[in-house]
CSV table of C-alpha atoms and ligand atoms in Angstrom, one decimal:
chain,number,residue,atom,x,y,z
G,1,UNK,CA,0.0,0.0,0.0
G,2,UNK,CA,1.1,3.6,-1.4
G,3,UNK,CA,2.3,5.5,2.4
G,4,UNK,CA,-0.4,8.5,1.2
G,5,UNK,CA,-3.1,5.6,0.6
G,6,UNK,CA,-2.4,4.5,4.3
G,7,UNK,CA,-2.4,7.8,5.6
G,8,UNK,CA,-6.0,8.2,3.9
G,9,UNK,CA,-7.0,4.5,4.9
G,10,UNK,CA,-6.1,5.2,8.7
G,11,UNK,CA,-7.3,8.8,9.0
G,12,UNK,CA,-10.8,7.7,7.9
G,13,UNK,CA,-10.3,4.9,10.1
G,14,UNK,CA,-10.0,7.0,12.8
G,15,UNK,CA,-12.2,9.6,12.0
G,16,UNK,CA,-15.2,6.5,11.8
G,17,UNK,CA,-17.7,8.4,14.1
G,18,UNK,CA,-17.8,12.0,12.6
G,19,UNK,CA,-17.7,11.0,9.5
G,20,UNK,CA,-21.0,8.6,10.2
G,21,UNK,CA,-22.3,11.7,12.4
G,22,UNK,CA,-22.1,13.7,9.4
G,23,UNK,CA,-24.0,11.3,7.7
G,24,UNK,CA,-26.6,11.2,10.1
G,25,UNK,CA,-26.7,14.8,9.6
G,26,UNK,CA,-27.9,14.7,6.5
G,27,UNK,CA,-30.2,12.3,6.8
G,28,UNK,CA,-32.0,14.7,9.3
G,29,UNK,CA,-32.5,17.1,7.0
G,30,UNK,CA,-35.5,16.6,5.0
G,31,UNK,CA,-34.8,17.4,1.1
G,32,UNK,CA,-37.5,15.7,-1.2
G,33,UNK,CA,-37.1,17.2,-4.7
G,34,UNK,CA,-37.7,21.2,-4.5
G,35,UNK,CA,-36.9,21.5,-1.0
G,36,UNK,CA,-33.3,20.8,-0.8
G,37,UNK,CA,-31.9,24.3,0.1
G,38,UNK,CA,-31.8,23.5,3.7
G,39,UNK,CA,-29.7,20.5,3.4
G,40,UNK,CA,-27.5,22.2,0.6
G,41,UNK,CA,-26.5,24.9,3.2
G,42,UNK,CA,-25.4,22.9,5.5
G,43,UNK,CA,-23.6,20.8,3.0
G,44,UNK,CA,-22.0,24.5,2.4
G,45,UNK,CA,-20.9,25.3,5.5
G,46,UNK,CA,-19.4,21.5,6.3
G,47,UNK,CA,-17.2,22.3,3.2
G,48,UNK,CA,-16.1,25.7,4.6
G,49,UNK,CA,-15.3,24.0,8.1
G,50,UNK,CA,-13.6,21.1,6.6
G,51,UNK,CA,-11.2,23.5,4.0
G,52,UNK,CA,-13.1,23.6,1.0
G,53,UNK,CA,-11.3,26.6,-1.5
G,54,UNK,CA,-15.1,28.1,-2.3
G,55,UNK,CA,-18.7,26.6,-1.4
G,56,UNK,CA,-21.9,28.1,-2.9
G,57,UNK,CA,-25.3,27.4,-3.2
G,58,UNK,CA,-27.5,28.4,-6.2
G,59,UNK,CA,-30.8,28.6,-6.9
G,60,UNK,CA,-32.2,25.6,-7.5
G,61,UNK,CA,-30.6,24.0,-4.0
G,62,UNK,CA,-27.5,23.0,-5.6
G,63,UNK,CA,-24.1,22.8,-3.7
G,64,UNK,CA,-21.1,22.7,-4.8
G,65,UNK,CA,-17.8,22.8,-3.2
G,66,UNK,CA,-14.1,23.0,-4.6
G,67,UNK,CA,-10.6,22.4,-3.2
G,68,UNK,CA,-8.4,24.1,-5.6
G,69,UNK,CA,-5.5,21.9,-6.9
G,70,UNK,CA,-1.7,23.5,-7.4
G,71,UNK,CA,-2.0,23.3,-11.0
G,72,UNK,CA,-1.1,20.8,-14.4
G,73,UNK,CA,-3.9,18.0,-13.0
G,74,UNK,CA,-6.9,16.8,-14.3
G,75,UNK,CA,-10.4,17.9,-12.3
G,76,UNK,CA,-12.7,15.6,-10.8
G,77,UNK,CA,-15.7,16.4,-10.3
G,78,UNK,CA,-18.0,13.8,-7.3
G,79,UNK,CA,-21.8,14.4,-8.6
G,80,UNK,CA,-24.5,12.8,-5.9
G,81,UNK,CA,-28.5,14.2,-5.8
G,82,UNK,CA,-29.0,15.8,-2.3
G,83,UNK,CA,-32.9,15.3,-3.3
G,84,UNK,CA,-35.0,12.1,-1.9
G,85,UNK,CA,-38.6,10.3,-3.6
G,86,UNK,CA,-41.1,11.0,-0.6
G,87,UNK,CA,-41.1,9.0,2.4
G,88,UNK,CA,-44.3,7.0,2.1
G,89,UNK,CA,-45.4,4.7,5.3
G,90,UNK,CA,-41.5,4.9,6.0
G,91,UNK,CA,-40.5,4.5,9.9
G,92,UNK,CA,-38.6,7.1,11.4
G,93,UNK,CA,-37.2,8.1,7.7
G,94,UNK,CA,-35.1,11.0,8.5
G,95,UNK,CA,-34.0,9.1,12.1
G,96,UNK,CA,-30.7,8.3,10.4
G,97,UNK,CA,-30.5,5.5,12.9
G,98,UNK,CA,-27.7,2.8,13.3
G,99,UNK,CA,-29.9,-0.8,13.1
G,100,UNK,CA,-28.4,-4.2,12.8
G,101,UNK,CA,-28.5,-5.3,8.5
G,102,UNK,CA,-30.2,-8.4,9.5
G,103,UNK,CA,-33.4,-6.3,9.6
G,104,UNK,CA,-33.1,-6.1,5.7
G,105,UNK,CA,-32.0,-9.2,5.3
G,106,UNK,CA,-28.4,-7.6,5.2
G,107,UNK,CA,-25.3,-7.9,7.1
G,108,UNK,CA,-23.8,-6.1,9.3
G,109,UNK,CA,-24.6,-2.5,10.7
G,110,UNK,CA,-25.9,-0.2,8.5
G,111,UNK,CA,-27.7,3.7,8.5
G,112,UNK,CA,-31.3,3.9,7.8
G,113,UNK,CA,-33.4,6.7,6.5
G,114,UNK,CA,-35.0,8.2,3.6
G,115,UNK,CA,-32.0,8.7,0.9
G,116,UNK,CA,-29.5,6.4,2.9
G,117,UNK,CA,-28.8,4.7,-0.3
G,118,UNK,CA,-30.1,6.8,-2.8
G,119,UNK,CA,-28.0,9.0,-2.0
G,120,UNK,CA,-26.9,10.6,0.6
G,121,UNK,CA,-24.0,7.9,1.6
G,122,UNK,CA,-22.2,8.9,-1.4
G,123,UNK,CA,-23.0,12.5,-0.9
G,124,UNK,CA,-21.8,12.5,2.2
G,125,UNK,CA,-18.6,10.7,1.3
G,126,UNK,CA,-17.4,12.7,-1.6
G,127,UNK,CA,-17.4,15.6,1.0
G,128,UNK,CA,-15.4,13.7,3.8
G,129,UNK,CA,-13.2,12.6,1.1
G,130,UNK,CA,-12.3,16.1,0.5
G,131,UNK,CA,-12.0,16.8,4.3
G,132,UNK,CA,-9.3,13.6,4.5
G,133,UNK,CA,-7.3,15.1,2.0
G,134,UNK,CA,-7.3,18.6,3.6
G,135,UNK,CA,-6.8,17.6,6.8
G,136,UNK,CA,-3.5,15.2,5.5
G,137,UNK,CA,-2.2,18.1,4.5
G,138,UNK,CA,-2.2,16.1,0.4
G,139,UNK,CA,-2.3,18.5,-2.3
G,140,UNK,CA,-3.3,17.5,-5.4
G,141,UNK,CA,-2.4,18.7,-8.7
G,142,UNK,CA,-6.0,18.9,-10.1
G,143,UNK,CA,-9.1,20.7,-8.9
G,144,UNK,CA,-11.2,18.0,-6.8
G,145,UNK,CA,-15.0,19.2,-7.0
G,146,UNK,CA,-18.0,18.2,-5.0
G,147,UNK,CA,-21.6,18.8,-6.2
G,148,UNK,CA,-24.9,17.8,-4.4
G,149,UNK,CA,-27.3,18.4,-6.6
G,150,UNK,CA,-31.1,18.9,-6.9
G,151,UNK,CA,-34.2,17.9,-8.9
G,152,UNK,CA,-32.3,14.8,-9.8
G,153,UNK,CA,-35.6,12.4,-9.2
G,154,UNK,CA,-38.0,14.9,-11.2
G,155,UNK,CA,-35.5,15.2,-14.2
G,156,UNK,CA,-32.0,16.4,-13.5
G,157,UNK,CA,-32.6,20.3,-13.8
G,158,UNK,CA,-30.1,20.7,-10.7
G,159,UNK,CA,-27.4,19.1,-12.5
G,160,UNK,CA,-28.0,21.3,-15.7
G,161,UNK,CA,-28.1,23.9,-14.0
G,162,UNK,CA,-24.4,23.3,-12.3
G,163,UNK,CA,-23.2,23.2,-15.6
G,164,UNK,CA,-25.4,25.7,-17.6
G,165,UNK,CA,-25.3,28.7,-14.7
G,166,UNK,CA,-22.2,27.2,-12.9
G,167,UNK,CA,-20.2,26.2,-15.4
G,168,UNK,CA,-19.1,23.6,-12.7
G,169,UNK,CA,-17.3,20.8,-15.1
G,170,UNK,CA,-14.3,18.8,-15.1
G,171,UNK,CA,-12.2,16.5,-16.7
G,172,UNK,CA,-13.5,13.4,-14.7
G,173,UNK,CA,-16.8,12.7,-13.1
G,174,UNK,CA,-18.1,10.3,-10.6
G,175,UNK,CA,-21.2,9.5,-10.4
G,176,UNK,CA,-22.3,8.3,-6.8
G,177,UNK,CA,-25.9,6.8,-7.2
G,178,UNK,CA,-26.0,3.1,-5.5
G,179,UNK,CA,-23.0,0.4,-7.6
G,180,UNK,CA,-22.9,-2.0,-4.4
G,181,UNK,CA,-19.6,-1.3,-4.3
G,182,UNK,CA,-19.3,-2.2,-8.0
G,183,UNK,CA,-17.9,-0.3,-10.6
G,184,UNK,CA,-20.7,1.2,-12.7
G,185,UNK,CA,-19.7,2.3,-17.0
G,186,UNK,CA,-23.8,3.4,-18.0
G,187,UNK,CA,-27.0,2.8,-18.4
G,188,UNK,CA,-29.7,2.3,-21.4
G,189,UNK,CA,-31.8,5.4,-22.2
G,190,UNK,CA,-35.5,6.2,-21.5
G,191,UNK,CA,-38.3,6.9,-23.8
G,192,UNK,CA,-41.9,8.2,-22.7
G,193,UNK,CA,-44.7,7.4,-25.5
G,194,UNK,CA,-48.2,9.0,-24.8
G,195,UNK,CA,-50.6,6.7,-26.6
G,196,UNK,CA,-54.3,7.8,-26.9
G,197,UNK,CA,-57.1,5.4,-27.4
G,198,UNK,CA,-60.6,6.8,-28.8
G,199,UNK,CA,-63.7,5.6,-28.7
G,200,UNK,CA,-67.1,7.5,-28.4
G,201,UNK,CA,-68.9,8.9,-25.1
G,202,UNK,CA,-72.5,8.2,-23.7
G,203,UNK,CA,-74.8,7.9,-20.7
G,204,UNK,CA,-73.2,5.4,-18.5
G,205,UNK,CA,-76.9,3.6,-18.2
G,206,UNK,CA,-76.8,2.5,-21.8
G,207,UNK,CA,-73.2,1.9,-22.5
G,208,UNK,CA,-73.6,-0.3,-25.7
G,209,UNK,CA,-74.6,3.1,-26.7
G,210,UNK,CA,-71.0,4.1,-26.6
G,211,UNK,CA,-67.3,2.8,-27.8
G,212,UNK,CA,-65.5,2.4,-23.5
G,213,UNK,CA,-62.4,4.3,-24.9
G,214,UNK,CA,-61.0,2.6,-21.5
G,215,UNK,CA,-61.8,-1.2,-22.3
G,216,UNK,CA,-60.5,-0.5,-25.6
G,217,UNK,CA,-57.0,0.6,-24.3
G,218,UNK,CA,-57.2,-2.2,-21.8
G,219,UNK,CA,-56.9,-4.7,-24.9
G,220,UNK,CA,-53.9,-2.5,-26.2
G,221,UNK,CA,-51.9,-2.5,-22.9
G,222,UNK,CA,-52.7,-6.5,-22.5
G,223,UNK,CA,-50.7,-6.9,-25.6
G,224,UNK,CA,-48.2,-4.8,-24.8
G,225,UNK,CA,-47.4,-6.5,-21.3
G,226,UNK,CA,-47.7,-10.1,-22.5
G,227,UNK,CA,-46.5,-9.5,-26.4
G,228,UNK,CA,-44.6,-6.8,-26.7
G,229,UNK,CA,-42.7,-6.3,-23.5
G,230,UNK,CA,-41.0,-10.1,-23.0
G,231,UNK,CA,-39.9,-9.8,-26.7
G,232,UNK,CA,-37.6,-6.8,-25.9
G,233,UNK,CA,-34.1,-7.2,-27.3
G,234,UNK,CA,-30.9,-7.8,-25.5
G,235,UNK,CA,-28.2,-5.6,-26.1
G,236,UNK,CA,-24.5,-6.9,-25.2
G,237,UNK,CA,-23.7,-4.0,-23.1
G,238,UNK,CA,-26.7,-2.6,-21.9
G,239,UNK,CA,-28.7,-6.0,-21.1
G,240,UNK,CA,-32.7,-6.2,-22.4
G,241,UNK,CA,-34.7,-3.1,-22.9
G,242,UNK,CA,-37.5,-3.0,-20.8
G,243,UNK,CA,-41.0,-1.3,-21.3
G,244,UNK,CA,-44.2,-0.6,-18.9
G,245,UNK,CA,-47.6,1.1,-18.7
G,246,UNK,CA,-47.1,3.6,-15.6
G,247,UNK,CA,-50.4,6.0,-16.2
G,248,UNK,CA,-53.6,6.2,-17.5
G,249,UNK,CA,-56.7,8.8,-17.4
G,250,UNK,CA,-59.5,8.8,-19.5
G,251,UNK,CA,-61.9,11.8,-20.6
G,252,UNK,CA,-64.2,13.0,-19.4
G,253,UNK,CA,-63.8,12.1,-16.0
G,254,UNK,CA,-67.2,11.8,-14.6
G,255,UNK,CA,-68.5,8.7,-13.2
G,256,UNK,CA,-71.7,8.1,-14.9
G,257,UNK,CA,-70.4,8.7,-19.1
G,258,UNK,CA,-68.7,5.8,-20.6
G,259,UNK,CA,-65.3,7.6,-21.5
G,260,UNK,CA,-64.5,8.6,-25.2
G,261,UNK,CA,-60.3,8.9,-24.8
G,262,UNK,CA,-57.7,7.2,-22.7
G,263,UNK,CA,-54.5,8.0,-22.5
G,264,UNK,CA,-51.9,5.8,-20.9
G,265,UNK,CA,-47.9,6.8,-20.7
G,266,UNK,CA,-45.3,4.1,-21.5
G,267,UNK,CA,-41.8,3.9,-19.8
G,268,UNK,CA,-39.2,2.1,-22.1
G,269,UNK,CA,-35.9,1.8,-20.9
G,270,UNK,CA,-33.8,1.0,-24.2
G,271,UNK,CA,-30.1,0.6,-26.1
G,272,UNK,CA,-29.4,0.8,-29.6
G,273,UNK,CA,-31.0,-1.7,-31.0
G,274,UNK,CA,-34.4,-0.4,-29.8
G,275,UNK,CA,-35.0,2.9,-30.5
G,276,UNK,CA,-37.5,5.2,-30.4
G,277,UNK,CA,-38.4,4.6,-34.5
G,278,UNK,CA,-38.7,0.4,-33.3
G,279,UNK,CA,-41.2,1.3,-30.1
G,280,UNK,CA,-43.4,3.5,-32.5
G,281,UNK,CA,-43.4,1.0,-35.2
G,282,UNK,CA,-44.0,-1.8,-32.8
G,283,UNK,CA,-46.7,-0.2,-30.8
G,284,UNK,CA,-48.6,1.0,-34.1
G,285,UNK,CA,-48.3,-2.8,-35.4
G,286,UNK,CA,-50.4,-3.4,-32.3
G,287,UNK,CA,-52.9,-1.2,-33.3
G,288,UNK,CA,-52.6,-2.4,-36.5
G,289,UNK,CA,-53.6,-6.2,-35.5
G,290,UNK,CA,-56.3,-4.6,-33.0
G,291,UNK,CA,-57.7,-3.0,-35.9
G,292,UNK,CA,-58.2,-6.7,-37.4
G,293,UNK,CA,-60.3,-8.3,-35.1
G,294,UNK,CA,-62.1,-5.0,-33.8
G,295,UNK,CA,-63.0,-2.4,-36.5
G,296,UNK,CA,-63.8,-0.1,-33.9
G,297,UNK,CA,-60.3,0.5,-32.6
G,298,UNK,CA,-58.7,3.7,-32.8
G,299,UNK,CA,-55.3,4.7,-31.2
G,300,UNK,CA,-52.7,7.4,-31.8
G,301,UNK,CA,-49.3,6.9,-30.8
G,302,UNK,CA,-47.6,10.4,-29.4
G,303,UNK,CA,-43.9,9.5,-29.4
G,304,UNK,CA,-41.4,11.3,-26.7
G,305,UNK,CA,-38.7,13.5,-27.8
G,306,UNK,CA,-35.8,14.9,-26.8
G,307,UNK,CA,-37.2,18.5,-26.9
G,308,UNK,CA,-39.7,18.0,-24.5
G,309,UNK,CA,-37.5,15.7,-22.6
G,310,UNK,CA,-39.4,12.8,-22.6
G,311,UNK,CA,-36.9,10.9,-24.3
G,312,UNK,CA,-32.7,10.7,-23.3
G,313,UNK,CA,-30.0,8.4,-24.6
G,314,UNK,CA,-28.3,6.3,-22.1
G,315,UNK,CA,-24.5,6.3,-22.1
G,316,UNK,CA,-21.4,3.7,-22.0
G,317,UNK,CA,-17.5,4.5,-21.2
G,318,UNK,CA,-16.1,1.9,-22.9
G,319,UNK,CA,-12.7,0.5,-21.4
G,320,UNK,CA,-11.4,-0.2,-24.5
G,321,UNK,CA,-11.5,3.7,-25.5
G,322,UNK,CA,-11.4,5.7,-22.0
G,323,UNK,CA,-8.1,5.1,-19.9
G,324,UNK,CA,-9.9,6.3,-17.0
G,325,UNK,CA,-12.0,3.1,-16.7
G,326,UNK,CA,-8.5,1.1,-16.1
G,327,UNK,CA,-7.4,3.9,-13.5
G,328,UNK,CA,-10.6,3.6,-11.9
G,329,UNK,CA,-10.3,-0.3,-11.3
G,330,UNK,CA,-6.7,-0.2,-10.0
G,331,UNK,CA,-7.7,2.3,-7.5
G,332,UNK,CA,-10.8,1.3,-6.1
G,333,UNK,CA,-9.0,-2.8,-5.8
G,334,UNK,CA,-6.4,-0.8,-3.8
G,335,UNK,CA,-8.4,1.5,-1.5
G,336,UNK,CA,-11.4,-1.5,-1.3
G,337,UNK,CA,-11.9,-4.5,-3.4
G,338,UNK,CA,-11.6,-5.7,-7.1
G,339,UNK,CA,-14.8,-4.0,-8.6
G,340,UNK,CA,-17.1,-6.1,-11.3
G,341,UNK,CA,-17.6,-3.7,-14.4
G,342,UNK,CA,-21.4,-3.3,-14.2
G,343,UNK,CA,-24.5,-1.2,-16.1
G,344,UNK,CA,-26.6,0.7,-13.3
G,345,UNK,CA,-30.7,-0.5,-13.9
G,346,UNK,CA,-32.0,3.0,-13.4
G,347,UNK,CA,-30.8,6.3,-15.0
G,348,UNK,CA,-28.7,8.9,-13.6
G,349,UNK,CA,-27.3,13.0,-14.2
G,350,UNK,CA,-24.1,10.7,-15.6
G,351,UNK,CA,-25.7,10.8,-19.0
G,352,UNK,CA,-25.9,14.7,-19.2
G,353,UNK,CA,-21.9,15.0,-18.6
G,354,UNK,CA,-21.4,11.6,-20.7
G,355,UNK,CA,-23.5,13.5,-23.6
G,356,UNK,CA,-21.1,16.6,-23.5
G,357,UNK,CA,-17.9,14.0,-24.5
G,358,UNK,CA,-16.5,13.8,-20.6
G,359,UNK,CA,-16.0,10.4,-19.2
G,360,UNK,CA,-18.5,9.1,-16.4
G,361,UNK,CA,-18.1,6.3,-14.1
G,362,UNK,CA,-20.0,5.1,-11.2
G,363,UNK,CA,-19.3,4.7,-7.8
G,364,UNK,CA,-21.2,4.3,-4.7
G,365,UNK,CA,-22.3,2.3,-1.5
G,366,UNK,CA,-25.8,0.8,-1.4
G,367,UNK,CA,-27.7,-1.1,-3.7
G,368,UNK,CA,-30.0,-0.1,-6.0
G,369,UNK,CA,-32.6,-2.3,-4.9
G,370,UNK,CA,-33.1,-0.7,-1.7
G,371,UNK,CA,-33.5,2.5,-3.6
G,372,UNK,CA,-37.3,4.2,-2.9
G,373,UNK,CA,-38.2,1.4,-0.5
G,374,UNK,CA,-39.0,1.5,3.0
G,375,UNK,CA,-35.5,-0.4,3.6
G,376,UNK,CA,-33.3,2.7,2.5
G,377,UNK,CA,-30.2,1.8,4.1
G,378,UNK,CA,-26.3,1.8,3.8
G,379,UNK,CA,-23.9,-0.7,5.3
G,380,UNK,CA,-21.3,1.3,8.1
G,381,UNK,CA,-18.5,-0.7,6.3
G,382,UNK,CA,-19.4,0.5,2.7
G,383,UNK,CA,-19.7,4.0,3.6
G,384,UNK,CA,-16.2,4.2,5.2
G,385,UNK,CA,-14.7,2.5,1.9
G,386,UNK,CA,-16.4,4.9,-0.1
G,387,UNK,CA,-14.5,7.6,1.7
G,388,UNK,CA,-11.3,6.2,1.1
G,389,UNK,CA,-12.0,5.3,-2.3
G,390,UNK,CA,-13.0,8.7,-3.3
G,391,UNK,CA,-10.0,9.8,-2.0
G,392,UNK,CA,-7.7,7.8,-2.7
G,393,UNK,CA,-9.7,8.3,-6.7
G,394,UNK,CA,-9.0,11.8,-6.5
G,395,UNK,CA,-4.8,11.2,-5.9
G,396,UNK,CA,-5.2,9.1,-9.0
G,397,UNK,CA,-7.1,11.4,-11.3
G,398,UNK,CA,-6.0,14.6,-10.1
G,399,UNK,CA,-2.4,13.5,-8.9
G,400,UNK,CA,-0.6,14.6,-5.9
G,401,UNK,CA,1.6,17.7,-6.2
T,501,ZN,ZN1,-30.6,8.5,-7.1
């Protein structure tokens, strides 16, 4: 082990209990999306205490924190979403209390509460990881940069806005959302399609009257869950594109008229080889074979775009083109464990810095299945590795003056 990798290893080590204090901290701080500006102040002012070069809040609720480097490094920039989905029939969700894994089924202790895993673990440690270094006395040669962001779980606005108003970029960036431990390269894009199904209204005591625009569209998304969806195709990289009804409404919405629209959304998470031409196609040759069997069948297919943002491409750092995937493994084995390469489920603000040509990767305690559940947690022992990976990342990237 490298004698500036020790010194990292042991001071978080023996800094154990503020740095999990500060965690708790945050976790006491109710942020769900729109409401993180009391959370990013304190964020703030931990970064000033702890040596940050400049810490600011904008807006929107975004921090962001910077430790200046001496000069002829590369930046890294730590990105993690200060925001949280809402607590639903949680327990105690902003307790931040130490429990015993077994609870979840896990081992180990671990810290529970609302955004444990998704993600204030990570936030948390990209700023302690900054405080290690300060504290040690390392310099680096790069800028190491620190952003919790907000509006991450309604659309990523926070992290555009740390770029667009901000400008706050960077050679490198590090995602924190939930890898297990795991390295994470990407994650396949999302579409949202908008799919109307007509029929024709009329008094709800003579319904044969009428075309039930809703029993019509429940023959559509029957085909779509048990045709359409289980024949998704499997990308090598990205796994299989998946695909699911998530709303519906129909018009008008009175109890007693047979309705004469629905209109359902559709989530598809997809890869290159199925785009957003293949879903239209695909959901239009439904209609199509509706049509067949019931001439009264009507649908239009509204197809999400990137304009109105109901469509984004997923990204991939490929090892075989981006150094920095290579760095990333031979540091996180040193400061941790061997990471598997591995494609996050969900989506994350990585795609909007991928998109602009800089390299992403993904790092973080937790696991995404845990993420907006009721068993939001973060093993002790992950947390405290995160630290020291981040760290000991940031030597790596930014290198040590
Ligand atoms: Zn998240």
């Amino acid at each position: 082990m490298s004698d500036t990798l020790s010194l990292i290893s042991r001071w978080v080590d023996e800094n154990r209990d503020h740095c999990i204090d500060f965690f708790q901290q945050i976790i006491n701080i109710p942020s769900p999306s729109g409401e993180e500006h009391q959370v990013a102040e304190h964020i703030a002012s931990k970064m000033n205490e702890y040596g940050y070069n400049t810490a600011k809040v904008d807006k929107l609720g975004d921090v962001m924190g910077t430790i200046k480097g001496t000069g002829g490094g590369r930046s890294f920039l730590l990105n993690g979403h200060i925001d949280h989905v809402p607590v639903g029939d949680m327990v105690d969700p902003y307790s931040g209390k130490l429990m015993d894994g077994a609870a979840f089924g896990d081992k180990g202790k671990v810290l529970y509460g609302r955004a444990a895993c998704d993600m204030k673990g990570a936030v948390a440690a990209m700023v302690l990881a900054g405080r290690a270094l300060n504290e040690l006395g390392i310099k680096l040669k790069g800028d190491y940069r620190v952003t919790g962001v907000a509006l991450e779980e309604v659309g990523g606005a926070g992290t555009k806005s740390t770029i667009v108003d901000s400008q706050f970029l960077a050679d490198v960036v590090l995602i924190g959302e939930a890898t297990n431990m795991e390295l994470a390269l990407g994650h396949r894009g999302s579409i949202k399609f908008d799919v109307i199904v007509h029929g024709r209204s009329c008094h709800a005591s003579a319904p044969e009257r009428g075309i039930n625009a809703l029993y019509k569209a429940m023959k559509m998304i029957t085909k779509i869950k048990e045709e359409l969806a289980p024949s998704l195709p499997v990308h090598p990289v990205f796994g299989k594109a998946s695909l699911v009804v998530t709303q519906i409404e129909v018009s008008p919405e009175a109890s007693n008229v047979v309705p004469e629209t629905c209109h359902f959304v559709i989530d598809c998470r997809n890869h290159p080889d199925f785009t957003d031409h293949h879903l239209y196609e695909a959901l239009n040759k439904i209609i199509t074979d509706l049509k067949q069997t019931d001439p009264e069948f009507t649908a239009t297919v509204i197809p999400g775009t990137i304009i109105n943002e109901r469509r984004f491409n997923g990204f991939y750092t490929d090892p075989e083109k981006t150094p920095v995937v290579d760095e990333a493994v031979k540091a996180i084995t040193e400061a941790y464990r061997v990471p598997e390469k591995k494609i996050w489920t969900f989506a994350t603000d990585g795609r909007i810095y991928a998109h602009l040509g800089i390299p992403v990767i993904g790092f973080g305690p937790g696991e995404e299945k845990y993420a907006h559940t009721q068993m939001d947690h973060v093993r002790i022992d992950d947390f405290i590795g995160t630290i020291k990976v981040y760290a000991w990342l940031a030597c790596q990237i930014c290198g040590v003056a």
